[in-house]
Amino acid sequence: MPIERASTADRAFLAMEGGGRAEQIGVALVLESGPDGPDVATLTRLVGERLAAVPRLRQRLVPTPWGCGGPIWVDDARFDVRRHVRHVACPPPGDERAFLETVVSVVAEPVPAEAPLWSAAVVTGRTDGATSLVVVLHHVLADGVGGLAVLATLVDPGASAAAQPLPRERPTTRELALDAWRTHLRSLGRGRWWLRQVRRSFAAAGGLAPPRAESCSLLQPTGPRRAIGVVAVDGRALREAAHRFGATGNDAVLTAVAGALQRVLRGRGEAVDAVVIAVPVSGRRSDDDGSLGNMVSPMLVTVPTTGDARSRLLAVAGQVRRHRADASGPPPIALLGGLFRPLAALGGFRWYMRHQQRLHTLVSHVRGPEESVHVAGRRVRAAVPVALSESGNITAYFEVLSYAGTVTVTAIVDPDHVPDLDELLAGLRDELDVLAALEP
């Protein structure tokens, strides 16, 4: 059988944890309410049946003997879907705030390291009677686009998969050693390619010594707590308005986020001339959206906060067009993995993130299905994205998911440093509404 190794980018996400918060991504699928909705047993069985289409969800990441290369994915001989799917009751009063707090707690709970690196929770107890399925993946398993590939197998009617005996035989030590040496020999002739990719990747991320982001209260060492709030808008209207100016829906979201953060700062008696946003850019080929693993690189976008919405949108669109190609290759953490991983394991990455002055926030945008999907016969009426990681001194960041004509923006904040989350959400909604109504 082929040897499946964690990529250098995947291993970098493992090293990032370094005693800090687990690097995990999740999405809450809110199912349409009604009589005879799916219960916990039904959803657990459904998830178990459809896992066969994604073998990685039945695999563990294990180290190899010395000289045999990086860790490999192997089938979990003790796999039991009941260890991964659980029931969680939304506490009273079961409103939107209580639901979102429940989602955060589910995504924040570390997945067990000795089992396949994912979990799911069936959340009940909402006042509207809706049942939700919250799916959580460790970042070593997939990035946002890869996570969508997992979700695509869980929705009706499920993906077909060829039956295969499990667990499959593990590769021998000799096979691992030979594979590691072949990989090493192939890499010896790629020095020029590596240097070219390093230059491109760092250029997209602002270079080795980018200008300092303006100091403000958005940058403060964060604590362990997280709170989230959600804004959902008409995605088609936003995209069509952006297209009238040669921009994209994602450009509009970046513009709105910067405007909303500026409103918050003004409420605190502060202001900045620009908000610097890190944007993960997928390096997947158009025919490779179904694979897992991490294939994203950071791109820095400096979004002006002065001027009208049209001029700010045009400025964002121009920057993204200039730098997107450079960010479509391997990320710096993968290219410099041999140096990055030991430093991160010693706490270097966490220290850097708590002192960095490169960016104010991060906005990750993933595009989901254009049409509504169903789970266990129920329409998914909303999909709420959440990602939890070592945010360092970034007190607010954003996850964005386009689904069935709606753009859902989740603001993830440290509530001790962002007590004005409601003001942030109101400003974000206002900014998005202004952009969606732009005319040439």
Short mmCIF file of C-alpha atoms in Angstrom, two decimals:
data_model
loop_
_atom_site.label_atom_id
_atom_site.label_comp_id
_atom_site.label_asym_id
_atom_site.label_seq_id
_atom_site.Cartn_x
_atom_site.Cartn_y
_atom_site.Cartn_z
CA MET A 1 0.00 0.00 0.00
CA PRO A 2 1.21 3.56 -0.60
CA ILE A 3 2.85 5.35 2.30
CA GLU A 4 0.77 8.34 3.41
CA ARG A 5 2.79 10.91 5.30
CA ALA A 6 1.72 14.14 6.94
CA SER A 7 2.97 17.01 4.80
CA THR A 8 5.43 19.60 6.08
CA ALA A 9 2.54 22.08 6.41
CA ASP A 10 0.46 19.54 8.37
CA ARG A 11 3.35 18.90 10.74
CA ALA A 12 3.84 22.63 11.22
CA PHE A 13 0.29 22.91 12.58
CA LEU A 14 1.09 20.18 15.10
CA ALA A 15 4.21 22.05 16.18
CA MET A 16 2.29 25.33 16.55
CA GLU A 17 0.32 23.99 19.49
CA GLY A 18 3.41 23.93 21.67
CA GLY A 19 1.45 23.86 24.91
CA GLY A 20 -1.06 26.42 23.70
CA ARG A 21 -4.55 26.09 22.27
CA ALA A 22 -5.32 23.19 19.92
CA GLU A 23 -5.41 24.12 16.23
CA GLN A 24 -8.95 23.06 15.31
CA ILE A 25 -11.54 24.08 12.74
CA GLY A 26 -15.25 23.38 12.86
CA VAL A 27 -18.61 24.13 11.32
CA ALA A 28 -22.07 24.00 12.87
CA LEU A 29 -24.74 22.74 10.47
CA VAL A 30 -28.13 23.96 11.67
CA LEU A 31 -30.85 21.63 10.38
CA GLU A 32 -34.35 22.76 9.53
CA SER A 33 -36.63 22.10 12.50
CA GLY A 34 -39.84 20.11 12.38
CA PRO A 35 -41.50 16.95 13.69
CA ASP A 36 -39.65 13.66 13.53
CA GLY A 37 -36.26 15.27 13.16
CA PRO A 38 -33.11 13.10 13.27
CA ASP A 39 -32.08 12.00 16.76
CA VAL A 40 -28.59 11.44 18.12
CA ALA A 41 -28.54 7.73 17.24
CA THR A 42 -29.62 8.43 13.65
CA LEU A 43 -26.98 11.09 13.07
CA THR A 44 -24.27 8.95 14.69
CA ARG A 45 -25.16 6.02 12.44
CA LEU A 46 -25.24 8.29 9.37
CA VAL A 47 -21.79 9.70 10.11
CA GLY A 48 -20.42 6.20 10.63
CA GLU A 49 -21.86 4.92 7.36
CA ARG A 50 -20.49 7.80 5.31
CA LEU A 51 -16.99 7.82 6.74
CA ALA A 52 -15.92 5.14 4.27
CA ALA A 53 -15.67 7.82 1.57
CA VAL A 54 -12.92 9.60 3.56
CA PRO A 55 -10.43 6.95 4.74
CA ARG A 56 -8.38 9.61 6.56
CA LEU A 57 -11.18 9.92 9.12
CA ARG A 58 -10.44 6.35 10.23
CA GLN A 59 -6.68 6.88 10.47
CA ARG A 60 -4.26 7.93 13.21
CA LEU A 61 -1.08 9.92 12.78
CA VAL A 62 1.85 7.94 14.22
CA PRO A 63 5.61 8.59 14.41
CA THR A 64 8.10 6.42 12.55
CA PRO A 65 11.41 4.93 13.73
CA TRP A 66 14.55 7.05 13.47
CA GLY A 67 15.69 7.45 9.87
CA CYS A 68 12.29 6.53 8.44
CA GLY A 69 10.99 10.01 7.68
CA GLY A 70 8.07 11.96 9.07
CA PRO A 71 4.91 10.63 10.72
CA ILE A 72 2.50 8.50 8.70
CA TRP A 73 -1.25 7.94 8.59
CA VAL A 74 -2.30 4.40 9.52
CA ASP A 75 -5.70 2.76 9.93
CA ASP A 76 -7.03 2.78 13.50
CA ALA A 77 -7.67 -0.86 14.38
CA ARG A 78 -9.86 0.21 17.33
CA PHE A 79 -11.95 2.74 15.43
CA ASP A 80 -15.48 3.18 16.75
CA VAL A 81 -17.60 6.09 15.52
CA ARG A 82 -19.30 6.25 18.92
CA ARG A 83 -16.02 7.50 20.40
CA HIS A 84 -16.16 10.49 18.07
CA VAL A 85 -19.84 11.54 17.99
CA ARG A 86 -21.56 12.71 21.16
CA HIS A 87 -24.70 14.49 22.26
CA VAL A 88 -24.49 18.01 23.70
CA ALA A 89 -27.51 19.88 25.09
CA CYS A 90 -27.64 23.62 24.55
CA PRO A 91 -28.11 25.18 28.02
CA PRO A 92 -31.09 27.43 28.86
CA PRO A 93 -32.40 29.68 27.53
CA GLY A 94 -31.46 27.94 24.25
CA ASP A 95 -31.26 31.20 22.30
CA GLU A 96 -28.70 32.18 19.66
CA ARG A 97 -26.12 33.33 22.21
CA ALA A 98 -26.39 30.09 24.21
CA PHE A 99 -26.10 28.09 21.00
CA LEU A 100 -22.97 29.92 19.86
CA GLU A 101 -21.37 29.47 23.28
CA THR A 102 -22.09 25.74 22.97
CA VAL A 103 -20.50 25.62 19.53
CA VAL A 104 -17.34 27.32 20.86
CA SER A 105 -17.09 24.81 23.71
CA VAL A 106 -17.44 21.90 21.27
CA VAL A 107 -14.77 23.21 18.87
CA ALA A 108 -12.45 24.10 21.77
CA GLU A 109 -12.41 20.59 23.24
CA PRO A 110 -9.21 18.92 21.96
CA VAL A 111 -9.74 15.85 19.82
CA PRO A 112 -7.99 12.77 21.30
CA ALA A 113 -4.44 12.48 20.00
CA GLU A 114 -4.48 8.66 20.11
CA ALA A 115 -7.44 8.39 17.69
CA PRO A 116 -8.42 9.84 14.31
CA LEU A 117 -8.19 13.63 14.72
CA TRP A 118 -11.82 14.66 14.47
CA SER A 119 -15.02 14.77 16.48
CA ALA A 120 -18.68 15.66 16.06
CA ALA A 121 -21.48 16.71 18.35
CA VAL A 122 -25.23 16.57 17.90
CA VAL A 123 -26.52 19.74 19.61
CA THR A 124 -30.13 19.87 20.79
CA GLY A 125 -32.06 22.14 23.13
CA ARG A 126 -32.48 25.24 20.98
CA THR A 127 -35.71 27.13 21.59
CA ASP A 128 -36.61 26.86 17.91
CA GLY A 129 -36.36 23.06 18.08
CA ALA A 130 -33.55 22.84 15.53
CA THR A 131 -30.95 20.11 15.78
CA SER A 132 -27.37 20.94 14.77
CA LEU A 133 -24.41 18.80 13.77
CA VAL A 134 -21.08 20.34 14.75
CA VAL A 135 -18.09 18.76 12.99
CA VAL A 136 -14.57 19.46 14.31
CA LEU A 137 -11.27 18.67 12.56
CA HIS A 138 -7.76 19.13 13.85
CA HIS A 139 -5.90 21.47 11.49
CA VAL A 140 -3.32 18.77 10.79
CA LEU A 141 -6.14 16.83 9.14
CA ALA A 142 -7.37 19.54 6.77
CA ASP A 143 -7.52 23.23 5.99
CA GLY A 144 -10.82 24.98 5.29
CA VAL A 145 -11.20 23.72 1.72
CA GLY A 146 -10.26 20.19 2.75
CA GLY A 147 -12.78 20.44 5.57
CA LEU A 148 -15.51 21.14 3.03
CA ALA A 149 -14.53 17.93 1.24
CA VAL A 150 -15.26 16.09 4.49
CA LEU A 151 -18.62 17.79 4.91
CA ALA A 152 -19.55 16.96 1.32
CA THR A 153 -19.42 13.26 2.19
CA LEU A 154 -21.73 13.69 5.19
CA VAL A 155 -24.61 15.42 3.39
CA ASP A 156 -27.31 13.49 1.57
CA PRO A 157 -27.06 11.19 -0.28
CA GLY A 158 -23.46 10.64 0.82
CA ALA A 159 -20.50 9.77 -1.37
CA SER A 160 -19.92 6.30 -2.74
CA ALA A 161 -16.73 4.49 -1.79
CA ALA A 162 -15.20 1.17 -2.73
CA ALA A 163 -15.30 -1.38 0.07
CA GLN A 164 -11.89 -2.26 1.47
CA PRO A 165 -10.76 -4.38 4.41
CA LEU A 166 -9.74 -2.42 7.49
CA PRO A 167 -7.32 -2.07 9.08
CA ARG A 168 -4.84 -2.25 6.24
CA GLU A 169 -1.33 -3.56 6.82
CA ARG A 170 1.22 -1.01 7.96
CA PRO A 171 4.38 -0.41 5.91
CA THR A 172 7.49 -2.10 7.25
CA THR A 173 10.48 -0.25 8.68
CA ARG A 174 12.46 -1.08 5.54
CA GLU A 175 9.74 0.33 3.29
CA LEU A 176 9.56 3.49 5.37
CA ALA A 177 13.33 3.98 5.31
CA LEU A 178 13.53 3.49 1.54
CA ASP A 179 10.66 5.91 0.97
CA ALA A 180 12.30 8.50 3.22
CA TRP A 181 15.60 8.27 1.37
CA ARG A 182 13.91 8.51 -2.04
CA THR A 183 12.15 11.65 -0.87
CA HIS A 184 15.41 13.07 0.43
CA LEU A 185 17.25 12.38 -2.83
CA ARG A 186 14.48 13.98 -4.89
CA SER A 187 14.69 17.10 -2.76
CA LEU A 188 18.43 17.54 -3.40
CA GLY A 189 17.78 18.74 -6.94
CA ARG A 190 15.09 21.23 -6.01
CA GLY A 191 17.23 23.96 -4.47
CA ARG A 192 16.36 26.62 -7.05
CA TRP A 193 12.67 25.77 -6.87
CA TRP A 194 12.81 26.03 -3.07
CA LEU A 195 14.47 29.46 -3.15
CA ARG A 196 11.97 30.72 -5.71
CA GLN A 197 9.04 29.51 -3.60
CA VAL A 198 10.49 31.06 -0.44
CA ARG A 199 10.79 34.44 -2.18
CA ARG A 200 7.24 34.25 -3.53
CA SER A 201 5.75 33.12 -0.26
CA PHE A 202 7.45 35.80 1.82
CA ALA A 203 6.58 38.46 -0.75
CA ALA A 204 2.87 37.63 -0.41
CA ALA A 205 3.20 37.70 3.39
CA GLY A 206 4.75 41.17 3.39
CA GLY A 207 8.43 40.26 3.03
CA LEU A 208 11.01 39.51 5.69
CA ALA A 209 10.64 42.98 7.23
CA PRO A 210 7.15 44.30 6.45
CA PRO A 211 5.98 47.71 7.68
CA ARG A 212 4.66 47.57 11.23
CA ALA A 213 0.91 47.51 11.58
CA GLU A 214 -0.27 50.60 13.41
CA SER A 215 -0.38 50.13 17.17
CA CYS A 216 -3.88 49.97 18.64
CA SER A 217 -5.96 48.05 21.15
CA LEU A 218 -6.69 45.33 18.57
CA LEU A 219 -3.23 43.97 19.38
CA GLN A 220 -2.98 42.67 22.96
CA PRO A 221 -1.82 39.30 24.32
CA THR A 222 -4.91 37.12 24.39
CA GLY A 223 -6.14 34.88 27.17
CA PRO A 224 -7.74 31.42 27.01
CA ARG A 225 -11.38 32.48 26.57
CA ARG A 226 -13.14 32.91 23.21
CA ALA A 227 -16.54 34.26 22.25
CA ILE A 228 -18.15 34.37 18.83
CA GLY A 229 -20.82 36.36 17.05
CA VAL A 230 -22.31 35.84 13.62
CA VAL A 231 -23.46 38.12 10.80
CA ALA A 232 -25.23 36.58 7.79
CA VAL A 233 -25.91 38.59 4.60
CA ASP A 234 -27.13 38.06 1.05
CA GLY A 235 -24.03 36.72 -0.66
CA ARG A 236 -25.31 37.10 -4.20
CA ALA A 237 -26.05 40.82 -3.74
CA LEU A 238 -22.63 41.37 -2.19
CA ARG A 239 -20.84 39.49 -4.95
CA GLU A 240 -22.76 41.25 -7.75
CA ALA A 241 -22.02 44.67 -6.26
CA ALA A 242 -18.31 43.83 -5.97
CA HIS A 243 -18.19 42.55 -9.55
CA ARG A 244 -19.46 45.91 -10.79
CA PHE A 245 -16.12 47.34 -9.68
CA GLY A 246 -13.91 44.46 -10.81
CA ALA A 247 -13.68 43.12 -7.27
CA THR A 248 -14.79 39.86 -5.63
CA GLY A 249 -17.11 39.03 -2.78
CA ASN A 250 -14.05 38.24 -0.66
CA ASP A 251 -12.61 41.70 -1.41
CA ALA A 252 -15.88 43.16 -0.15
CA VAL A 253 -15.69 41.12 3.07
CA LEU A 254 -12.13 42.35 3.73
CA THR A 255 -13.25 45.93 3.17
CA ALA A 256 -16.19 45.48 5.54
CA VAL A 257 -14.07 43.87 8.27
CA ALA A 258 -11.60 46.77 8.22
CA GLY A 259 -14.44 49.29 8.35
CA ALA A 260 -16.08 47.50 11.27
CA LEU A 261 -12.82 47.33 13.23
CA GLN A 262 -12.24 51.03 12.63
CA ARG A 263 -15.71 51.76 14.06
CA VAL A 264 -14.83 49.76 17.16
CA LEU A 265 -11.56 51.63 17.55
CA ARG A 266 -13.30 54.99 17.22
CA GLY A 267 -15.71 53.90 19.94
CA ARG A 268 -12.63 53.35 22.11
CA GLY A 269 -11.22 56.78 21.24
CA GLU A 270 -8.69 55.39 18.74
CA ALA A 271 -8.25 55.19 14.97
CA VAL A 272 -5.85 53.74 12.39
CA ASP A 273 -5.24 54.73 8.78
CA ALA A 274 -5.32 51.08 7.64
CA VAL A 275 -6.09 47.61 8.97
CA VAL A 276 -3.61 44.91 7.96
CA ILE A 277 -5.37 41.58 7.33
CA ALA A 278 -3.83 38.15 6.80
CA VAL A 279 -5.78 36.14 4.21
CA PRO A 280 -5.11 32.40 3.76
CA VAL A 281 -4.91 31.58 0.03
CA SER A 282 -5.52 28.02 -1.13
CA GLY A 283 -2.79 26.43 -3.22
CA ARG A 284 -5.03 23.59 -4.41
CA ARG A 285 -5.49 22.98 -8.09
CA SER A 286 -9.03 23.35 -9.40
CA ASP A 287 -9.24 19.55 -9.74
CA ASP A 288 -7.87 18.86 -6.27
CA ASP A 289 -10.56 20.19 -3.93
CA GLY A 290 -11.37 16.74 -2.59
CA SER A 291 -8.00 16.03 -0.96
CA LEU A 292 -7.17 16.67 2.67
CA GLY A 293 -4.14 18.20 4.30
CA ASN A 294 -3.05 21.85 4.38
CA MET A 295 -2.39 23.80 1.21
CA VAL A 296 -2.78 27.45 2.19
CA SER A 297 -0.34 30.36 2.32
CA PRO A 298 -0.84 33.74 4.01
CA MET A 299 -1.29 36.93 2.01
CA LEU A 300 -1.19 40.32 3.73
CA VAL A 301 -3.68 42.93 2.57
CA THR A 302 -3.52 46.51 3.86
CA VAL A 303 -7.07 47.84 3.86
CA PRO A 304 -7.49 51.63 4.09
CA THR A 305 -10.01 52.88 6.62
CA THR A 306 -10.41 56.38 5.19
CA GLY A 307 -12.36 57.33 2.09
CA ASP A 308 -15.66 56.04 0.79
CA ALA A 309 -16.59 52.37 0.47
CA ARG A 310 -15.97 52.33 -3.29
CA SER A 311 -12.39 53.61 -3.05
CA ARG A 312 -11.55 51.24 -0.20
CA LEU A 313 -12.96 48.28 -2.15
CA LEU A 314 -10.93 49.19 -5.24
CA ALA A 315 -7.76 49.46 -3.16
CA VAL A 316 -8.32 45.98 -1.72
CA ALA A 317 -9.09 44.43 -5.11
CA GLY A 318 -5.89 45.87 -6.60
CA GLN A 319 -3.71 44.47 -3.82
CA VAL A 320 -5.28 41.02 -3.99
CA ARG A 321 -4.79 40.83 -7.78
CA ARG A 322 -1.10 41.77 -7.43
CA HIS A 323 -0.22 39.32 -4.67
CA ARG A 324 -2.54 36.37 -5.03
CA ALA A 325 -0.31 34.41 -7.41
CA ASP A 326 2.65 34.68 -5.01
CA ALA A 327 0.48 33.24 -2.21
CA SER A 328 -0.68 30.24 -4.22
CA GLY A 329 2.41 28.14 -3.49
CA PRO A 330 3.65 26.36 -0.35
CA PRO A 331 3.43 28.42 2.87
CA PRO A 332 6.60 29.65 4.65
CA ILE A 333 5.97 27.27 7.57
CA ALA A 334 6.17 24.34 5.14
CA LEU A 335 9.18 25.58 3.16
CA LEU A 336 11.09 26.23 6.38
CA GLY A 337 9.64 23.25 8.21
CA GLY A 338 12.97 21.83 9.36
CA LEU A 339 13.68 25.10 11.18
CA PHE A 340 10.13 26.10 12.07
CA ARG A 341 9.01 22.88 13.79
CA PRO A 342 11.73 22.68 16.47
CA LEU A 343 11.46 26.40 17.19
CA ALA A 344 7.67 26.16 17.45
CA ALA A 345 7.91 23.11 19.71
CA LEU A 346 10.12 25.15 22.04
CA GLY A 347 7.53 27.91 22.20
CA GLY A 348 9.06 30.20 19.58
CA PHE A 349 5.93 30.47 17.46
CA ARG A 350 3.75 31.25 20.46
CA TRP A 351 6.22 33.92 21.63
CA TYR A 352 6.31 35.49 18.17
CA MET A 353 2.52 35.56 17.86
CA ARG A 354 2.19 37.31 21.22
CA HIS A 355 4.63 40.04 20.14
CA GLN A 356 4.05 40.34 16.39
CA GLN A 357 3.30 43.71 14.76
CA ARG A 358 2.81 42.41 11.22
CA LEU A 359 -1.01 42.27 11.11
CA HIS A 360 -4.13 43.31 12.99
CA THR A 361 -6.45 40.42 12.15
CA LEU A 362 -7.07 37.37 9.98
CA VAL A 363 -9.97 36.67 7.59
CA SER A 364 -10.40 33.16 6.17
CA HIS A 365 -13.08 32.72 3.47
CA VAL A 366 -14.23 29.31 2.21
CA ARG A 367 -16.84 28.84 -0.51
CA GLY A 368 -19.37 26.12 0.10
CA PRO A 369 -22.21 24.76 -2.04
CA GLU A 370 -24.27 27.28 -4.02
CA GLU A 371 -27.45 25.31 -3.39
CA SER A 372 -28.92 24.04 -0.13
CA VAL A 373 -27.86 20.58 1.04
CA HIS A 374 -29.59 18.11 3.36
CA VAL A 375 -28.44 15.92 6.24
CA ALA A 376 -30.61 12.95 7.28
CA GLY A 377 -33.40 14.36 5.12
CA ARG A 378 -33.33 17.81 6.75
CA ARG A 379 -32.27 20.93 4.90
CA VAL A 380 -29.18 22.63 6.29
CA ARG A 381 -30.59 26.10 6.84
CA ALA A 382 -27.35 27.66 8.12
CA ALA A 383 -23.67 26.80 8.35
CA VAL A 384 -21.56 28.60 10.97
CA PRO A 385 -17.74 28.36 10.61
CA VAL A 386 -15.44 28.46 13.65
CA ALA A 387 -11.67 28.10 13.99
CA LEU A 388 -9.71 28.14 17.23
CA SER A 389 -5.95 28.48 17.34
CA GLU A 390 -3.06 30.25 19.01
CA SER A 391 -4.05 33.85 18.19
CA GLY A 392 -1.17 35.45 20.06
CA ASN A 393 -1.96 39.15 20.33
CA ILE A 394 -4.76 39.18 17.74
CA THR A 395 -7.88 39.90 19.79
CA ALA A 396 -10.39 39.49 16.94
CA TYR A 397 -10.35 37.41 13.77
CA PHE A 398 -12.96 36.18 11.30
CA GLU A 399 -14.09 32.97 9.60
CA VAL A 400 -16.29 33.31 6.51
CA LEU A 401 -18.36 30.66 4.76
CA SER A 402 -20.46 31.13 1.62
CA TYR A 403 -23.36 28.69 1.50
CA ALA A 404 -26.61 28.61 -0.51
CA GLY A 405 -26.54 32.30 -1.38
CA THR A 406 -25.65 33.45 2.13
CA VAL A 407 -22.31 34.73 3.40
CA THR A 408 -21.87 33.94 7.09
CA VAL A 409 -19.13 35.86 8.91
CA THR A 410 -18.12 34.57 12.34
CA ALA A 411 -16.22 37.03 14.53
CA ILE A 412 -14.02 35.18 17.04
CA VAL A 413 -12.76 37.38 19.87
CA ASP A 414 -11.07 37.35 23.24
CA PRO A 415 -13.98 38.71 25.33
CA ASP A 416 -11.58 40.13 27.93
CA HIS A 417 -10.11 42.46 25.30
CA VAL A 418 -13.15 42.80 23.01
CA PRO A 419 -16.08 43.48 25.35
CA ASP A 420 -17.70 45.42 22.49
CA LEU A 421 -18.49 42.36 20.34
CA ASP A 422 -22.05 43.59 19.72
CA GLU A 423 -20.70 46.87 18.38
CA LEU A 424 -18.29 44.97 16.14
CA LEU A 425 -21.11 42.85 14.71
CA ALA A 426 -23.36 45.88 14.17
CA GLY A 427 -20.57 47.70 12.37
CA LEU A 428 -19.82 44.63 10.23
CA ARG A 429 -23.45 44.31 9.19
CA ASP A 430 -23.65 48.02 8.33
CA GLU A 431 -20.46 47.89 6.28
CA LEU A 432 -21.61 44.82 4.35
CA ASP A 433 -24.98 46.44 3.64
CA VAL A 434 -23.27 49.58 2.30
CA LEU A 435 -21.03 47.53 0.01
CA ALA A 436 -23.92 45.38 -1.26
CA ALA A 437 -25.78 48.56 -2.26
CA LEU A 438 -22.88 50.17 -4.20
CA GLU A 439 -23.69 51.37 -7.70
CA PRO A 440 -21.19 52.43 -10.42
#
